[in-house]
Amino acid sequence: MNPVRAPVRFLLNGEPVGVEGVAPQTTLLEYLRDSRRLIGTKEGCAEGDCGACTVVLAEPDARSAHLDWKPVNACIRLLPSVAGKAVFTVESLKSADGTLHPVQQALVASHGSQCGFCTPGFAMSLFGLYKNAWRPSRAVIEDALSGNLCRCTGYRPIVAAAQAMYDIEPVHSAAGWRGPGIAADGSRTLAPEAEALAAQVASLGETDTFIYEAQGQRWWAPRTSDAMALILSANPGARIVAGATDVGLWVTKQHRDIGDIVYTGDVAEMKQIRETATHLEIGAAATLTDAFAALDALWPELHEGWARFASVPIRNSGTLGGNIANGSPIGDTMPALMALGATVVLRRGDATRELPLEEYYVAYQKTALQPGEFVVRIRIAQRAPATLLRAYKISKRYDQDISAVFACFALTLDGTRIASARIGCGGVAATPKRALATETALVGQPWDEATADAAVRILANEFTPIGDMRVSAGYRRAVLSNLFRRFRLETGGAAVLTRIEQVAE
């Protein structure tokens, strides 16, 4: 390992910058507003919930020669994590002569702004959509805006702007990298200016471990898992950070000094997703966006659970490994992965071990990780034939909300009898849990109403949840058993309507 000690180098609105002297736990938003006076990017919630801080990152796409354009929340993104990338704020959208970008012009024409505080964030989310889709459906637009909150304008004119922005022809000076990212035929466009931008971004990338130090705090960004293992062996107390969608709040809300940081986002092998004849393997540093796409392809029944996980900017920054490693009792990915029989591969120095996901959680926010150990990847066995699968999230809001209860049910049938059962539950215990007693009662039984009734009674009393500001303990128990009833209705063969959109159709 030949580490590189250097400033944080990246492109800001197309111009190269090098940052020194600011603490590694400085957020991107702090730097943009306080150091660069780019005050179009706002601070609203400081926790990645309102979208007022949205910017767009462009980074090399490992699967092609193109750039990958991603809206992210600047308020919880740690500044050194954008090294080797391009950052675009709302100030970059207009052309040099002041002509508005089609995204901005559409917002103006559609009356998509009243007080205007949220508008820059909406504009950047729409710009991210503009770079990644051509005339998307209403559902795709709503998903793209799921991380942006508007309290006065209302969403109808903003959605109208998203639909209209493709009708506005960019002026010559506003084209290039500012132009649409996807052509009408679905292919990715690559104007000469965009090619030059991609080459410029590529030139910023380090080939070995990047180290940044300031104000008594150190940031390591290894390029390989071997290098990461060495760093953590020598510095077992260092904080492992990926997208900082959770750790970022320790900085912005709790004002904690999080110490030295080891960043996973540049470890190429830990970002890989590969499918073998027996397993789907997802690197711990793969973003939630990429991980959910891979899971969707094999288990499409889980799509709603993934679509309702936070928002597009959060999924673009957060990682599957990070969500698992944090050990929150209400993390939405863990119950579903438990139901799928996922395992986690852990590494400490040169030694690796593999644990069933449910054995990784020891107690409330306590895991089986040893000092210096880290999650390398998640492994999920390929789908068994005759598997019935559903996941359900109960929360007060459809988008951008923490689960009160998350449940995933997976039954494998042998004819009409249940050959195996796995039930993953979140929000009903101090850690994500499997409903082992209910699973045992199901195995060997026919998949019929009597079996479902018996399972509901067991499931209702299998956990001892707490009551909190979200919901009561009794509600959690009742909802969990009712969700199993819903699972039976949806998979029992009868055409029973259980969803509003089915009724609308």
PDB file of N, CA, C and O in Angstrom, residues 47 95 108 136-137 155 171 174 205 221 226 241 286 295 309 322 330 335 346 355 390 394 398 501:
ATOM      1  N   GLU A  47     -30.912  16.395   8.001  1.00  0.00           N
ATOM      2  CA  GLU A  47     -30.902  14.950   8.207  1.00  0.00           C
ATOM      3  C   GLU A  47     -31.288  14.183   6.947  1.00  0.00           C
ATOM      4  O   GLU A  47     -31.608  13.003   6.999  1.00  0.00           O
ATOM      5  N   SER A  95     -26.958  28.824 -18.066  1.00  0.00           N
ATOM      6  CA  SER A  95     -25.806  28.971 -18.954  1.00  0.00           C
ATOM      7  C   SER A  95     -25.033  30.241 -18.616  1.00  0.00           C
ATOM      8  O   SER A  95     -25.465  31.063 -17.788  1.00  0.00           O
ATOM      9  N   VAL A 108     -40.529  27.634 -13.655  1.00  0.00           N
ATOM     10  CA  VAL A 108     -41.086  28.979 -13.768  1.00  0.00           C
ATOM     11  C   VAL A 108     -42.417  28.948 -14.519  1.00  0.00           C
ATOM     12  O   VAL A 108     -43.436  29.491 -14.058  1.00  0.00           O
ATOM     13  N   PRO A 136     -40.166  10.349 -18.360  1.00  0.00           N
ATOM     14  CA  PRO A 136     -40.559   9.260 -17.463  1.00  0.00           C
ATOM     15  C   PRO A 136     -42.038   9.300 -17.118  1.00  0.00           C
ATOM     16  O   PRO A 136     -42.720  10.317 -17.289  1.00  0.00           O
ATOM     17  N   SER A 137     -42.522   8.201 -16.586  1.00  0.00           N
ATOM     18  CA  SER A 137     -43.920   8.110 -16.164  1.00  0.00           C
ATOM     19  C   SER A 137     -44.151   8.953 -14.913  1.00  0.00           C
ATOM     20  O   SER A 137     -43.208   9.383 -14.239  1.00  0.00           O
ATOM     21  N   TYR A 155     -47.496  19.867  -5.001  1.00  0.00           N
ATOM     22  CA  TYR A 155     -46.694  19.051  -5.913  1.00  0.00           C
ATOM     23  C   TYR A 155     -47.220  19.023  -7.342  1.00  0.00           C
ATOM     24  O   TYR A 155     -46.482  18.685  -8.253  1.00  0.00           O
ATOM     25  N   VAL A 171     -30.749  25.830 -25.032  1.00  0.00           N
ATOM     26  CA  VAL A 171     -29.980  26.696 -25.929  1.00  0.00           C
ATOM     27  C   VAL A 171     -28.575  26.125 -26.053  1.00  0.00           C
ATOM     28  O   VAL A 171     -28.134  25.307 -25.238  1.00  0.00           O
ATOM     29  N   ALA A 174     -26.417  26.009 -23.106  1.00  0.00           N
ATOM     30  CA  ALA A 174     -26.913  25.232 -21.983  1.00  0.00           C
ATOM     31  C   ALA A 174     -26.887  23.738 -22.269  1.00  0.00           C
ATOM     32  O   ALA A 174     -27.360  22.946 -21.486  1.00  0.00           O
ATOM     33  N   GLY A 205      -9.107  10.729 -10.023  1.00  0.00           N
ATOM     34  CA  GLY A 205      -9.148   9.512  -9.219  1.00  0.00           C
ATOM     35  C   GLY A 205      -7.778   9.062  -8.746  1.00  0.00           C
ATOM     36  O   GLY A 205      -6.792   9.143  -9.478  1.00  0.00           O
ATOM     37  N   ALA A 221      -9.359   6.471   2.664  1.00  0.00           N
ATOM     38  CA  ALA A 221     -10.219   5.965   1.595  1.00  0.00           C
ATOM     39  C   ALA A 221      -9.446   4.896   0.835  1.00  0.00           C
ATOM     40  O   ALA A 221      -8.799   5.181  -0.184  1.00  0.00           O
ATOM     41  N   ASP A 226      -8.084  -5.459   0.955  1.00  0.00           N
ATOM     42  CA  ASP A 226      -6.828  -5.756   1.648  1.00  0.00           C
ATOM     43  C   ASP A 226      -6.318  -4.518   2.379  1.00  0.00           C
ATOM     44  O   ASP A 226      -5.900  -4.589   3.543  1.00  0.00           O
ATOM     45  N   VAL A 241     -17.380   4.392   7.571  1.00  0.00           N
ATOM     46  CA  VAL A 241     -18.450   5.218   7.005  1.00  0.00           C
ATOM     47  C   VAL A 241     -18.614   4.885   5.529  1.00  0.00           C
ATOM     48  O   VAL A 241     -17.630   4.720   4.805  1.00  0.00           O
ATOM     49  N   ALA A 286     -21.902  -1.384  -2.080  1.00  0.00           N
ATOM     50  CA  ALA A 286     -22.838  -1.113  -3.174  1.00  0.00           C
ATOM     51  C   ALA A 286     -23.945  -0.208  -2.655  1.00  0.00           C
ATOM     52  O   ALA A 286     -24.484  -0.418  -1.562  1.00  0.00           O
ATOM     53  N   LEU A 295     -31.774  -6.925  -6.433  1.00  0.00           N
ATOM     54  CA  LEU A 295     -32.762  -7.705  -5.702  1.00  0.00           C
ATOM     55  C   LEU A 295     -34.100  -7.733  -6.440  1.00  0.00           C
ATOM     56  O   LEU A 295     -34.784  -8.757  -6.478  1.00  0.00           O
ATOM     57  N   PHE A 309     -38.158   2.729   0.689  1.00  0.00           N
ATOM     58  CA  PHE A 309     -36.998   2.924   1.562  1.00  0.00           C
ATOM     59  C   PHE A 309     -36.463   4.336   1.336  1.00  0.00           C
ATOM     60  O   PHE A 309     -35.899   4.649   0.285  1.00  0.00           O
ATOM     61  N   GLY A 322     -23.971  -0.752   4.893  1.00  0.00           N
ATOM     62  CA  GLY A 322     -24.121   0.216   5.970  1.00  0.00           C
ATOM     63  C   GLY A 322     -25.420   0.048   6.722  1.00  0.00           C
ATOM     64  O   GLY A 322     -25.462   0.126   7.954  1.00  0.00           O
ATOM     65  N   ILE A 330     -35.164  -1.024  13.284  1.00  0.00           N
ATOM     66  CA  ILE A 330     -36.176  -0.662  12.297  1.00  0.00           C
ATOM     67  C   ILE A 330     -35.560  -0.454  10.914  1.00  0.00           C
ATOM     68  O   ILE A 330     -36.137   0.224  10.068  1.00  0.00           O
ATOM     69  N   PRO A 335     -35.157  -7.362   7.728  1.00  0.00           N
ATOM     70  CA  PRO A 335     -36.209  -8.380   7.758  1.00  0.00           C
ATOM     71  C   PRO A 335     -36.375  -9.095   6.421  1.00  0.00           C
ATOM     72  O   PRO A 335     -36.562 -10.326   6.386  1.00  0.00           O
ATOM     73  N   LEU A 346     -17.798 -11.441   6.820  1.00  0.00           N
ATOM     74  CA  LEU A 346     -17.045 -10.483   7.638  1.00  0.00           C
ATOM     75  C   LEU A 346     -15.556 -10.735   7.476  1.00  0.00           C
ATOM     76  O   LEU A 346     -15.125 -11.874   7.272  1.00  0.00           O
ATOM     77  N   LEU A 355     -21.714 -15.411   8.538  1.00  0.00           N
ATOM     78  CA  LEU A 355     -22.759 -15.609   9.530  1.00  0.00           C
ATOM     79  C   LEU A 355     -24.131 -15.470   8.882  1.00  0.00           C
ATOM     80  O   LEU A 355     -24.329 -14.611   8.007  1.00  0.00           O
ATOM     81  N   ARG A 390     -43.664 -12.002   0.110  1.00  0.00           N
ATOM     82  CA  ARG A 390     -44.191 -10.644   0.196  1.00  0.00           C
ATOM     83  C   ARG A 390     -43.453  -9.891   1.293  1.00  0.00           C
ATOM     84  O   ARG A 390     -43.001 -10.476   2.273  1.00  0.00           O
ATOM     85  N   ILE A 394     -45.266  -0.732   7.274  1.00  0.00           N
ATOM     86  CA  ILE A 394     -46.307   0.081   7.892  1.00  0.00           C
ATOM     87  C   ILE A 394     -45.643   1.314   8.490  1.00  0.00           C
ATOM     88  O   ILE A 394     -44.763   1.205   9.353  1.00  0.00           O
ATOM     89  N   TYR A 398     -46.167   7.375   3.283  1.00  0.00           N
ATOM     90  CA  TYR A 398     -45.791   6.378   2.280  1.00  0.00           C
ATOM     91  C   TYR A 398     -44.304   6.473   1.968  1.00  0.00           C
ATOM     92  O   TYR A 398     -43.605   5.464   1.893  1.00  0.00           O
ATOM     93  N   GLU A 501     -54.400   0.587  -5.302  1.00  0.00           N
ATOM     94  CA  GLU A 501     -54.186   0.705  -6.745  1.00  0.00           C
ATOM     95  C   GLU A 501     -54.919  -0.395  -7.514  1.00  0.00           C
ATOM     96  O   GLU A 501     -55.295  -0.213  -8.661  1.00  0.00           O
TER      97      GLU A 501
END
